DNA sequence: TCTGGGGTCCTAGGACCC
DNA sequence: TCTGGGGTCCTAGGACCC
């Protein structure tokens, strides 16, 4: 059943928001980097460049000007600077972006109730009933664009695609950037597909493309002509999806979410909460890894408590200097959202993985979420910590993460060594 | 002196239960 | 004494998305 779907994709979103907010950045190549330092420890000297960005940051969004000079998303700042010496590195502000996302999601809801926030900068709108035909849908898209401009600022632009399903609408929106409006009627979908590369389609990544190429499939036309049963025997259910996609068909429906969802994202129940951190420098020092891990566990736990979740599973992971990695998970029967407990389990896993190799990254993720609150600890010391958490959480809610931190994350490395304190006693 | 961080979904093998 | 099959949970790992 064909629908009329509008896909809206903000152009160079984070960079555009910064350029909108700061006239001095307009017309210049800027690269938004990850926010750094939220769990940095005062005792460790971190080498930062003049922008306050450490050497291992990457570009999360490049402005249009930067893209023209060859800067790409996920490129290391080091490489980006080499390609584009005039690049301005600018630390991202996720909170700011989420606020703007909520603003434009509210606009979309004035046009249809069937809105799906696909990511912080992309949304799908089902306007089948509201529009009735492609002419009216195009008119709606133009009205949305005018309102985005009026209410969010002229420097924040979007590429819009209209198609008979989500897959085609998204492919259409990517056809013209920035600020494009591409309409693909059902009869035009094959033409659209045949003008694109296999991996332009959302769902076909580099590995799948490679496997298709090995089967002699290089284009959507060849994919359409490839026998369905061969495709299914190679890719199982995914083969069926590939076959349908090559014909421009997609049965995915809009997962309606509201504008008041979690920071502009879908209100679908989250499946996991996780954080990871690449150390400014590889280390052999267990103590350093331990402290970062505790900081990450506290962040994960705080987000779960804020959203009234507790987790039954924790996955801890470690990446070594040579980029090999190890991940392990544990399931427990009593759900928890206590940072220290998460840390303890994660450390049981990570602590056993040190084999003398330098560590590059640590992370943990909490999943198998339940709405049951975490169970009260049987131990007095832990009860004491738990009793102060609500107060700390409300501080954090009001003033943002980073307003408090555990003493063990602030003590300097030197002090701990010289005083003979053991880390475990400081938590 | 390269290669982030936040997620979701799928598959496959083994354990365990009926 | 030989040994099926469905269902579910757990774990590891891979692929994809922005």
Coordinates of C-alpha atoms (C1' of nucleotides) in Angstrom, one line a residue:
Chain A
X1 CA 0.0 0.0 0.0
X2 CA 1.6 3.2 -1.1
X3 CA 1.8 6.1 1.2
X4 CA 3.1 9.6 0.9
X5 CA 6.1 10.0 3.2
X6 CA 8.2 13.1 3.7
X7 CA 11.7 12.7 4.9
X8 CA 13.4 15.7 6.4
X9 CA 17.2 15.7 6.9
X10 CA 18.8 18.7 8.4
X11 CA 22.0 19.8 6.5
X12 CA 25.2 19.7 8.5
X13 CA 23.0 20.0 11.5
X14 CA 25.3 20.6 14.5
X15 CA 27.5 22.9 12.4
X16 CA 24.5 24.9 11.1
X17 CA 23.1 25.3 14.6
X18 CA 26.5 26.8 15.7
X19 CA 26.6 29.1 12.7
X20 CA 23.1 30.2 13.4
X21 CA 24.0 31.0 17.0
X22 CA 27.3 32.6 16.3
X23 CA 27.6 35.0 13.3
X24 CA 31.4 34.8 13.4
X25 CA 31.3 31.1 12.4
X26 CA 29.1 31.8 9.3
X27 CA 30.7 31.1 5.9
X28 CA 33.7 29.4 7.6
X29 CA 34.8 25.8 7.6
X30 CA 34.0 24.5 11.0
X31 CA 34.2 21.0 12.4
X32 CA 32.0 20.0 15.4
X33 CA 33.8 17.7 17.7
X34 CA 32.6 15.5 20.5
X35 CA 32.3 17.1 23.8
X36 CA 35.5 16.4 25.6
X37 CA 36.4 16.4 29.3
X38 CA 33.2 15.6 31.0
X39 CA 34.9 12.8 32.9
X40 CA 38.4 14.1 32.7
X41 CA 40.2 13.8 35.9
X42 CA 42.0 16.7 37.5
X43 CA 45.0 14.6 38.3
X44 CA 45.8 13.6 34.8
X45 CA 47.3 16.0 32.3
X46 CA 45.6 15.7 29.0
X47 CA 47.3 17.1 26.0
X48 CA 44.8 19.4 24.3
X49 CA 45.3 21.7 21.4
X50 CA 44.3 25.3 21.4
X51 CA 40.6 24.5 20.8
X52 CA 40.5 22.3 23.9
X53 CA 40.1 19.2 21.8
X54 CA 42.4 16.3 22.4
X55 CA 44.2 14.6 19.5
X56 CA 41.9 11.6 19.3
X57 CA 38.7 13.5 18.8
X58 CA 36.8 13.2 15.5
X59 CA 34.6 15.4 13.5
X60 CA 30.9 14.7 14.2
X61 CA 29.7 17.3 11.7
X62 CA 31.4 19.4 9.1
X63 CA 29.9 22.6 7.9
X64 CA 29.1 22.9 4.2
X65 CA 32.2 25.1 3.8
X66 CA 34.3 22.4 5.5
X67 CA 32.8 19.6 3.4
X68 CA 33.7 21.5 0.2
X69 CA 37.3 21.4 1.4
X70 CA 37.2 17.7 1.9
X71 CA 36.4 17.4 5.6
X72 CA 34.1 14.5 6.3
X73 CA 32.1 13.2 9.2
X74 CA 34.1 10.7 11.5
X75 CA 37.4 12.0 10.2
X76 CA 39.9 12.5 13.0
X77 CA 40.5 16.1 13.9
X78 CA 44.2 15.4 13.2
X79 CA 43.5 14.4 9.6
X80 CA 40.9 17.1 9.1
X81 CA 43.3 19.8 10.2
X82 CA 45.9 18.4 7.8
X83 CA 43.4 18.6 4.8
X84 CA 42.0 21.9 5.9
X85 CA 44.4 24.0 8.0
X86 CA 41.8 26.8 8.3
X87 CA 39.3 24.5 9.9
X88 CA 37.8 25.8 13.1
X89 CA 37.2 23.0 15.6
X90 CA 34.2 23.6 17.7
X91 CA 33.1 21.4 20.6
X92 CA 29.5 20.2 20.2
X93 CA 26.7 21.0 22.6
X94 CA 24.2 18.1 22.4
X95 CA 21.8 19.8 24.8
X96 CA 21.5 22.8 22.4
X97 CA 20.9 20.5 19.4
X98 CA 18.2 18.6 21.2
X99 CA 16.3 21.8 22.1
X100 CA 16.3 22.8 18.4
X101 CA 15.2 19.3 17.4
X102 CA 12.2 19.5 19.7
X103 CA 11.4 22.9 18.2
X104 CA 11.2 21.5 14.7
X105 CA 9.4 18.3 15.7
X106 CA 6.7 20.6 17.1
X107 CA 6.5 22.2 13.7
X108 CA 6.1 18.8 12.0
X109 CA 3.2 17.9 14.4
X110 CA 1.3 20.8 13.1
X111 CA 1.1 19.0 9.8
X112 CA 0.5 15.4 10.8
X113 CA 0.4 13.3 13.9
X114 CA 2.3 10.6 12.3
X115 CA 5.9 11.8 12.9
X116 CA 8.9 9.5 13.5
X117 CA 12.1 11.0 14.8
X118 CA 14.7 8.8 13.1
X119 CA 17.6 10.6 14.7
X120 CA 18.4 13.9 16.2
X121 CA 18.4 15.5 12.7
X122 CA 16.1 13.4 10.6
X123 CA 12.4 12.8 10.7
X124 CA 9.8 10.9 8.7
X125 CA 6.2 12.3 8.3
X126 CA 3.3 10.3 7.0
X127 CA 1.1 12.8 5.2
X128 CA -0.9 10.3 3.2
X129 CA -4.2 11.4 4.6
X130 CA -3.4 15.1 5.1
X131 CA -2.0 15.5 1.6
X132 CA -3.9 13.0 -0.5
X133 CA -1.6 13.6 -3.5
X134 CA 2.0 14.5 -4.3
X135 CA 1.1 18.0 -5.4
X136 CA -0.3 18.8 -2.0
X137 CA 2.5 16.9 -0.2
X138 CA 5.0 19.1 -2.0
X139 CA 3.1 22.2 -0.9
X140 CA 3.2 20.9 2.7
X141 CA 7.0 20.3 2.4
X142 CA 7.4 23.9 1.3
X143 CA 5.3 25.2 4.2
X144 CA 7.4 23.2 6.6
X145 CA 10.6 24.6 5.1
X146 CA 9.2 28.2 5.5
X147 CA 8.4 27.6 9.1
X148 CA 11.8 26.0 9.8
X149 CA 13.4 29.1 8.4
X150 CA 11.2 31.5 10.3
X151 CA 11.3 29.7 13.6
X152 CA 14.8 28.1 13.7
X153 CA 16.8 30.5 11.7
X154 CA 17.9 30.9 8.0
X155 CA 21.2 29.1 8.6
X156 CA 19.6 25.9 9.6
X157 CA 18.5 24.3 6.4
X158 CA 17.0 20.9 5.5
X159 CA 16.9 18.5 2.5
X160 CA 13.5 17.1 1.9
X161 CA 12.5 14.0 0.1
X162 CA 9.0 12.8 -0.7
X163 CA 8.2 9.2 -1.7
X164 CA 5.8 6.3 -1.4
X165 CA 7.6 4.8 1.6
X166 CA 10.3 5.7 4.1
X167 CA 13.1 4.0 2.2
X168 CA 12.4 6.0 -1.0
X169 CA 11.7 9.2 0.8
X170 CA 15.1 9.0 2.5
X171 CA 16.9 8.2 -0.7
X172 CA 15.1 11.1 -2.4
X173 CA 16.1 13.6 0.3
X174 CA 19.7 12.6 -0.1
X175 CA 19.6 13.3 -3.9
X176 CA 19.9 17.0 -3.4
X177 CA 21.9 18.7 -0.7
X178 CA 21.8 21.1 0.8
X179 CA 18.4 22.6 0.9
X180 CA 16.9 20.3 -1.8
X181 CA 13.4 19.1 -2.3
X182 CA 13.1 15.9 -4.3
X183 CA 9.8 14.3 -5.1
X184 CA 9.7 10.7 -6.1
X185 CA 6.3 9.4 -7.2
X186 CA 5.7 5.6 -7.2
X187 CA 6.3 5.4 -10.9
X188 CA 9.6 7.1 -10.5
X189 CA 11.2 5.0 -7.8
X190 CA 13.1 2.6 -10.2
X191 CA 14.6 5.6 -12.0
X192 CA 15.7 7.0 -8.6
X193 CA 17.2 3.7 -7.6
X194 CA 19.0 3.2 -10.9
X195 CA 20.7 6.6 -10.5
X196 CA 22.2 5.7 -7.2
X197 CA 24.9 3.4 -5.8
X198 CA 23.9 0.3 -3.8
X199 CA 25.3 1.7 -0.6
X200 CA 23.4 4.9 -1.0
X201 CA 20.4 3.0 0.3
X202 CA 19.8 3.1 4.1
X203 CA 20.4 -0.5 5.1
X204 CA 23.2 -1.4 2.7
X205 CA 26.5 -0.8 4.3
X206 CA 30.1 -1.5 3.0
X207 CA 30.0 -5.2 4.0
X208 CA 26.7 -6.0 2.3
X209 CA 27.8 -4.1 -0.8
X210 CA 31.0 -6.1 -0.9
X211 CA 29.1 -9.4 -0.7
X212 CA 26.6 -8.3 -3.4
X213 CA 29.5 -7.3 -5.6
X214 CA 31.0 -10.7 -5.2
X215 CA 27.8 -12.2 -6.4
X216 CA 28.1 -9.9 -9.5
X217 CA 25.6 -7.4 -8.3
X218 CA 26.8 -3.8 -8.8
X219 CA 23.5 -1.9 -9.5
X220 CA 19.9 -1.9 -8.3
X221 CA 18.9 -3.1 -11.7
X222 CA 21.1 -6.2 -11.3
X223 CA 19.8 -6.7 -7.8
X224 CA 16.2 -6.6 -9.1
X225 CA 17.1 -9.3 -11.7
X226 CA 18.9 -11.5 -9.2
X227 CA 16.9 -14.6 -8.4
X228 CA 15.0 -14.1 -5.1
X229 CA 15.8 -17.6 -3.9
X230 CA 19.5 -17.2 -4.4
X231 CA 19.4 -13.9 -2.6
X232 CA 17.5 -15.5 0.3
X233 CA 19.9 -18.4 0.5
X234 CA 22.8 -16.0 0.7
X235 CA 21.3 -13.4 3.1
X236 CA 18.3 -15.2 4.7
X237 CA 15.5 -12.8 5.6
X238 CA 17.7 -9.9 4.6
X239 CA 17.7 -11.3 1.1
X240 CA 14.0 -10.8 0.9
X241 CA 14.4 -7.2 2.2
X242 CA 17.1 -6.5 -0.5
X243 CA 14.8 -7.8 -3.2
X244 CA 11.9 -5.6 -2.1
X245 CA 14.2 -2.6 -1.7
X246 CA 15.6 -3.0 -5.2
X247 CA 12.0 -2.7 -6.4
X248 CA 11.5 0.4 -4.4
X249 CA 9.2 -1.3 -1.9
X250 CA 9.4 -1.0 1.8
X251 CA 6.7 -2.1 4.3
X252 CA 8.1 -0.2 7.2
X253 CA 5.5 2.1 8.7
X254 CA 6.0 5.3 10.6
X255 CA 6.6 4.6 14.3
X256 CA 4.7 7.6 15.6
X257 CA 6.5 9.3 18.4
X258 CA 5.6 12.5 20.1
X259 CA 7.4 15.8 20.0
X260 CA 7.9 15.7 23.8
X261 CA 10.0 12.5 23.5
X262 CA 13.3 12.1 25.2
X263 CA 15.3 15.1 24.1
X264 CA 13.7 15.2 20.7
X265 CA 14.3 11.5 20.1
X266 CA 11.7 8.9 19.6
X267 CA 9.7 8.1 22.7
X268 CA 10.1 4.4 22.0
X269 CA 11.3 2.6 25.1
X270 CA 15.1 2.7 25.1
X271 CA 16.8 -0.7 24.9
X272 CA 20.1 0.2 26.4
X273 CA 22.1 3.0 27.9
X274 CA 25.8 3.1 27.3
X275 CA 28.9 5.2 27.4
X276 CA 32.4 4.6 26.2
X277 CA 35.5 6.7 26.3
X278 CA 38.7 6.8 24.3
X279 CA 41.5 7.7 26.6
X280 CA 43.6 10.7 25.6
X281 CA 46.6 8.4 25.6
X282 CA 46.9 4.6 25.7
X283 CA 47.7 3.4 29.2
X284 CA 48.8 0.3 31.0
X285 CA 47.7 1.7 34.3
X286 CA 44.8 -0.2 35.8
X287 CA 44.0 2.6 38.2
X288 CA 43.4 5.1 35.4
X289 CA 41.2 2.7 33.5
X290 CA 39.3 1.9 36.7
X291 CA 38.6 5.6 37.4
X292 CA 37.3 6.2 33.9
X293 CA 35.1 3.2 34.1
X294 CA 33.6 4.4 37.4
X295 CA 32.9 7.8 35.8
X296 CA 31.2 6.1 32.8
X297 CA 29.1 3.8 35.1
X298 CA 27.9 6.8 37.1
X299 CA 26.8 8.5 33.9
X300 CA 24.9 5.4 32.7
X301 CA 23.3 4.9 36.1
X302 CA 22.3 8.5 36.3
X303 CA 20.5 8.4 33.0
X304 CA 18.7 5.3 34.0
X305 CA 17.5 6.8 37.3
X306 CA 16.4 9.9 35.5
X307 CA 14.3 7.9 33.1
X308 CA 13.2 5.5 35.9
X309 CA 14.9 2.4 34.5
X310 CA 17.0 -0.3 36.0
X311 CA 19.1 -2.9 34.0
X312 CA 19.4 -6.6 34.3
X313 CA 22.4 -6.9 32.0
X314 CA 25.6 -5.1 31.7
X315 CA 28.1 -5.3 28.9
X316 CA 31.7 -4.0 29.5
X317 CA 34.2 -3.5 26.7
X318 CA 37.7 -2.7 26.3
X319 CA 39.7 -1.7 23.2
X320 CA 43.5 -2.2 23.1
X321 CA 46.1 -0.1 21.5
X322 CA 46.2 -2.3 18.4
X323 CA 42.4 -1.9 18.0
X324 CA 41.6 -5.4 19.0
X325 CA 38.8 -5.5 21.5
X326 CA 37.0 -7.6 24.0
X327 CA 33.4 -7.4 25.2
X328 CA 31.6 -9.5 27.8
X329 CA 28.2 -9.3 29.3
X330 CA 26.7 -10.4 32.6
X331 CA 23.1 -10.9 33.5
X332 CA 21.7 -10.4 36.9
X333 CA 18.3 -11.2 38.4
X334 CA 17.9 -8.1 40.5
X335 CA 17.8 -5.0 38.3
X336 CA 20.0 -2.1 39.3
X337 CA 20.6 1.5 38.4
X338 CA 23.3 2.0 41.0
X339 CA 26.5 3.4 39.4
X340 CA 28.8 1.7 41.8
X341 CA 27.2 -1.7 41.3
X342 CA 27.5 -1.3 37.5
X343 CA 31.1 -0.3 38.0
X344 CA 31.9 -3.3 40.1
X345 CA 30.5 -5.8 37.6
X346 CA 32.1 -4.0 34.7
X347 CA 35.4 -4.0 36.5
X348 CA 35.1 -7.8 37.2
X349 CA 35.0 -8.1 33.4
X350 CA 37.6 -5.5 32.4
X351 CA 40.0 -6.1 35.2
X352 CA 40.5 -9.7 34.0
X353 CA 41.3 -8.5 30.5
X354 CA 44.6 -6.8 31.3
X355 CA 47.4 -8.7 29.8
X356 CA 50.0 -6.1 29.6
X357 CA 48.7 -4.5 26.4
X358 CA 48.0 -0.8 26.3
X359 CA 44.4 0.2 26.7
X360 CA 42.8 2.7 24.3
X361 CA 39.1 2.7 25.2
X362 CA 36.8 1.4 27.9
X363 CA 33.0 1.4 27.9
X364 CA 29.9 -0.2 29.4
X365 CA 26.3 -0.5 28.4
X366 CA 23.3 -1.4 30.5
X367 CA 20.5 -3.3 28.8
X368 CA 17.5 -5.6 29.5
X369 CA 15.9 -2.6 31.0
X370 CA 12.9 -2.7 33.4
X371 CA 10.9 0.0 35.0
X372 CA 11.3 -1.6 38.4
X373 CA 13.4 0.6 40.6
X374 CA 16.8 -0.7 41.7
X375 CA 16.6 -2.8 44.9
X376 CA 17.7 -1.3 48.2
X377 CA 21.1 -2.6 49.2
X378 CA 21.5 -4.9 52.2
X379 CA 24.7 -3.2 53.2
X380 CA 24.9 -0.1 55.3
X381 CA 27.6 1.6 53.4
X382 CA 25.8 1.1 50.1
X383 CA 22.5 2.2 51.7
X384 CA 24.2 5.4 52.7
X385 CA 25.3 6.1 49.2
X386 CA 21.9 5.2 47.8
X387 CA 20.2 7.6 50.3
X388 CA 22.1 10.6 48.9
X389 CA 21.6 9.7 45.2
X390 CA 18.2 11.3 44.9
X391 CA 19.6 14.6 46.0
X392 CA 22.6 14.3 43.7
X393 CA 20.3 13.3 40.9
X394 CA 18.1 16.4 41.3
X395 CA 21.2 18.6 41.3
X396 CA 22.3 16.9 38.1
X397 CA 18.9 17.3 36.6
X398 CA 18.9 21.0 37.3
X399 CA 22.5 21.9 36.6
X400 CA 23.5 19.2 34.1
X401 CA 25.9 16.3 34.3
X402 CA 29.3 17.1 35.9
X403 CA 27.8 19.1 38.8
X404 CA 29.1 16.4 41.1
X405 CA 31.6 13.7 40.9
X406 CA 33.0 11.0 43.2
X407 CA 35.9 11.9 45.3
X408 CA 37.9 9.0 43.7
X409 CA 37.7 10.8 40.4
X410 CA 39.1 14.0 41.7
X411 CA 42.0 12.8 43.8
X412 CA 45.2 13.1 41.9
X413 CA 47.1 10.2 40.9
X414 CA 50.1 11.4 42.8
X415 CA 48.2 11.8 46.1
X416 CA 46.7 8.4 45.9
X417 CA 50.1 6.9 45.3
X418 CA 51.9 8.8 48.0
X419 CA 49.3 8.5 50.7
X420 CA 49.0 4.8 50.2
X421 CA 45.2 5.0 49.7
X422 CA 43.7 2.2 47.7
X423 CA 41.3 3.2 45.1
X424 CA 38.6 0.9 46.4
X425 CA 38.5 2.7 49.7
X426 CA 37.8 6.0 48.0
X427 CA 34.7 5.1 46.1
Chain B
dT1 C1' 51.5 10.2 15.3
dC2 C1' 45.6 7.7 12.0
dT3 C1' 40.7 5.2 13.1
dG4 C1' 34.5 8.7 18.3
dG5 C1' 30.3 7.7 20.6
dG6 C1' 25.5 6.8 20.8
dG7 C1' 22.5 3.3 19.5
dT8 C1' 19.4 -1.0 17.1
dC9 C1' 18.7 -5.4 15.1
dC10 C1' 20.1 -10.1 13.7
dT11 C1' 22.3 -14.6 13.9
dA12 C1' 24.2 -18.7 15.8
dG13 C1' 25.5 -21.9 19.3
dG14 C1' 24.9 -23.8 23.8
dA15 C1' 22.2 -24.6 28.1
dC16 C1' 18.1 -26.0 29.9
dC17 C1' 13.3 -27.3 30.2
dC18 C1' 9.3 -29.9 28.9
Chain C
dT1 C1' 19.6 -47.9 25.6
dC2 C1' 19.0 -44.4 22.1
dT3 C1' 18.0 -39.8 21.4
dG4 C1' 13.6 -35.8 18.9
dG5 C1' 12.0 -31.3 18.8
dG6 C1' 10.0 -26.9 20.3
dG7 C1' 10.8 -22.9 23.0
dT8 C1' 13.4 -19.6 25.6
dC9 C1' 17.3 -17.5 27.6
dC10 C1' 22.2 -16.4 27.6
dT11 C1' 26.3 -14.9 25.3
dA12 C1' 29.3 -13.4 21.5
dG13 C1' 29.8 -11.1 17.5
dG14 C1' 28.6 -8.8 13.2
dA15 C1' 26.3 -5.3 10.5
dC16 C1' 24.0 -1.2 10.2
dC17 C1' 22.5 3.7 11.3
dC18 C1' 23.5 8.9 12.5

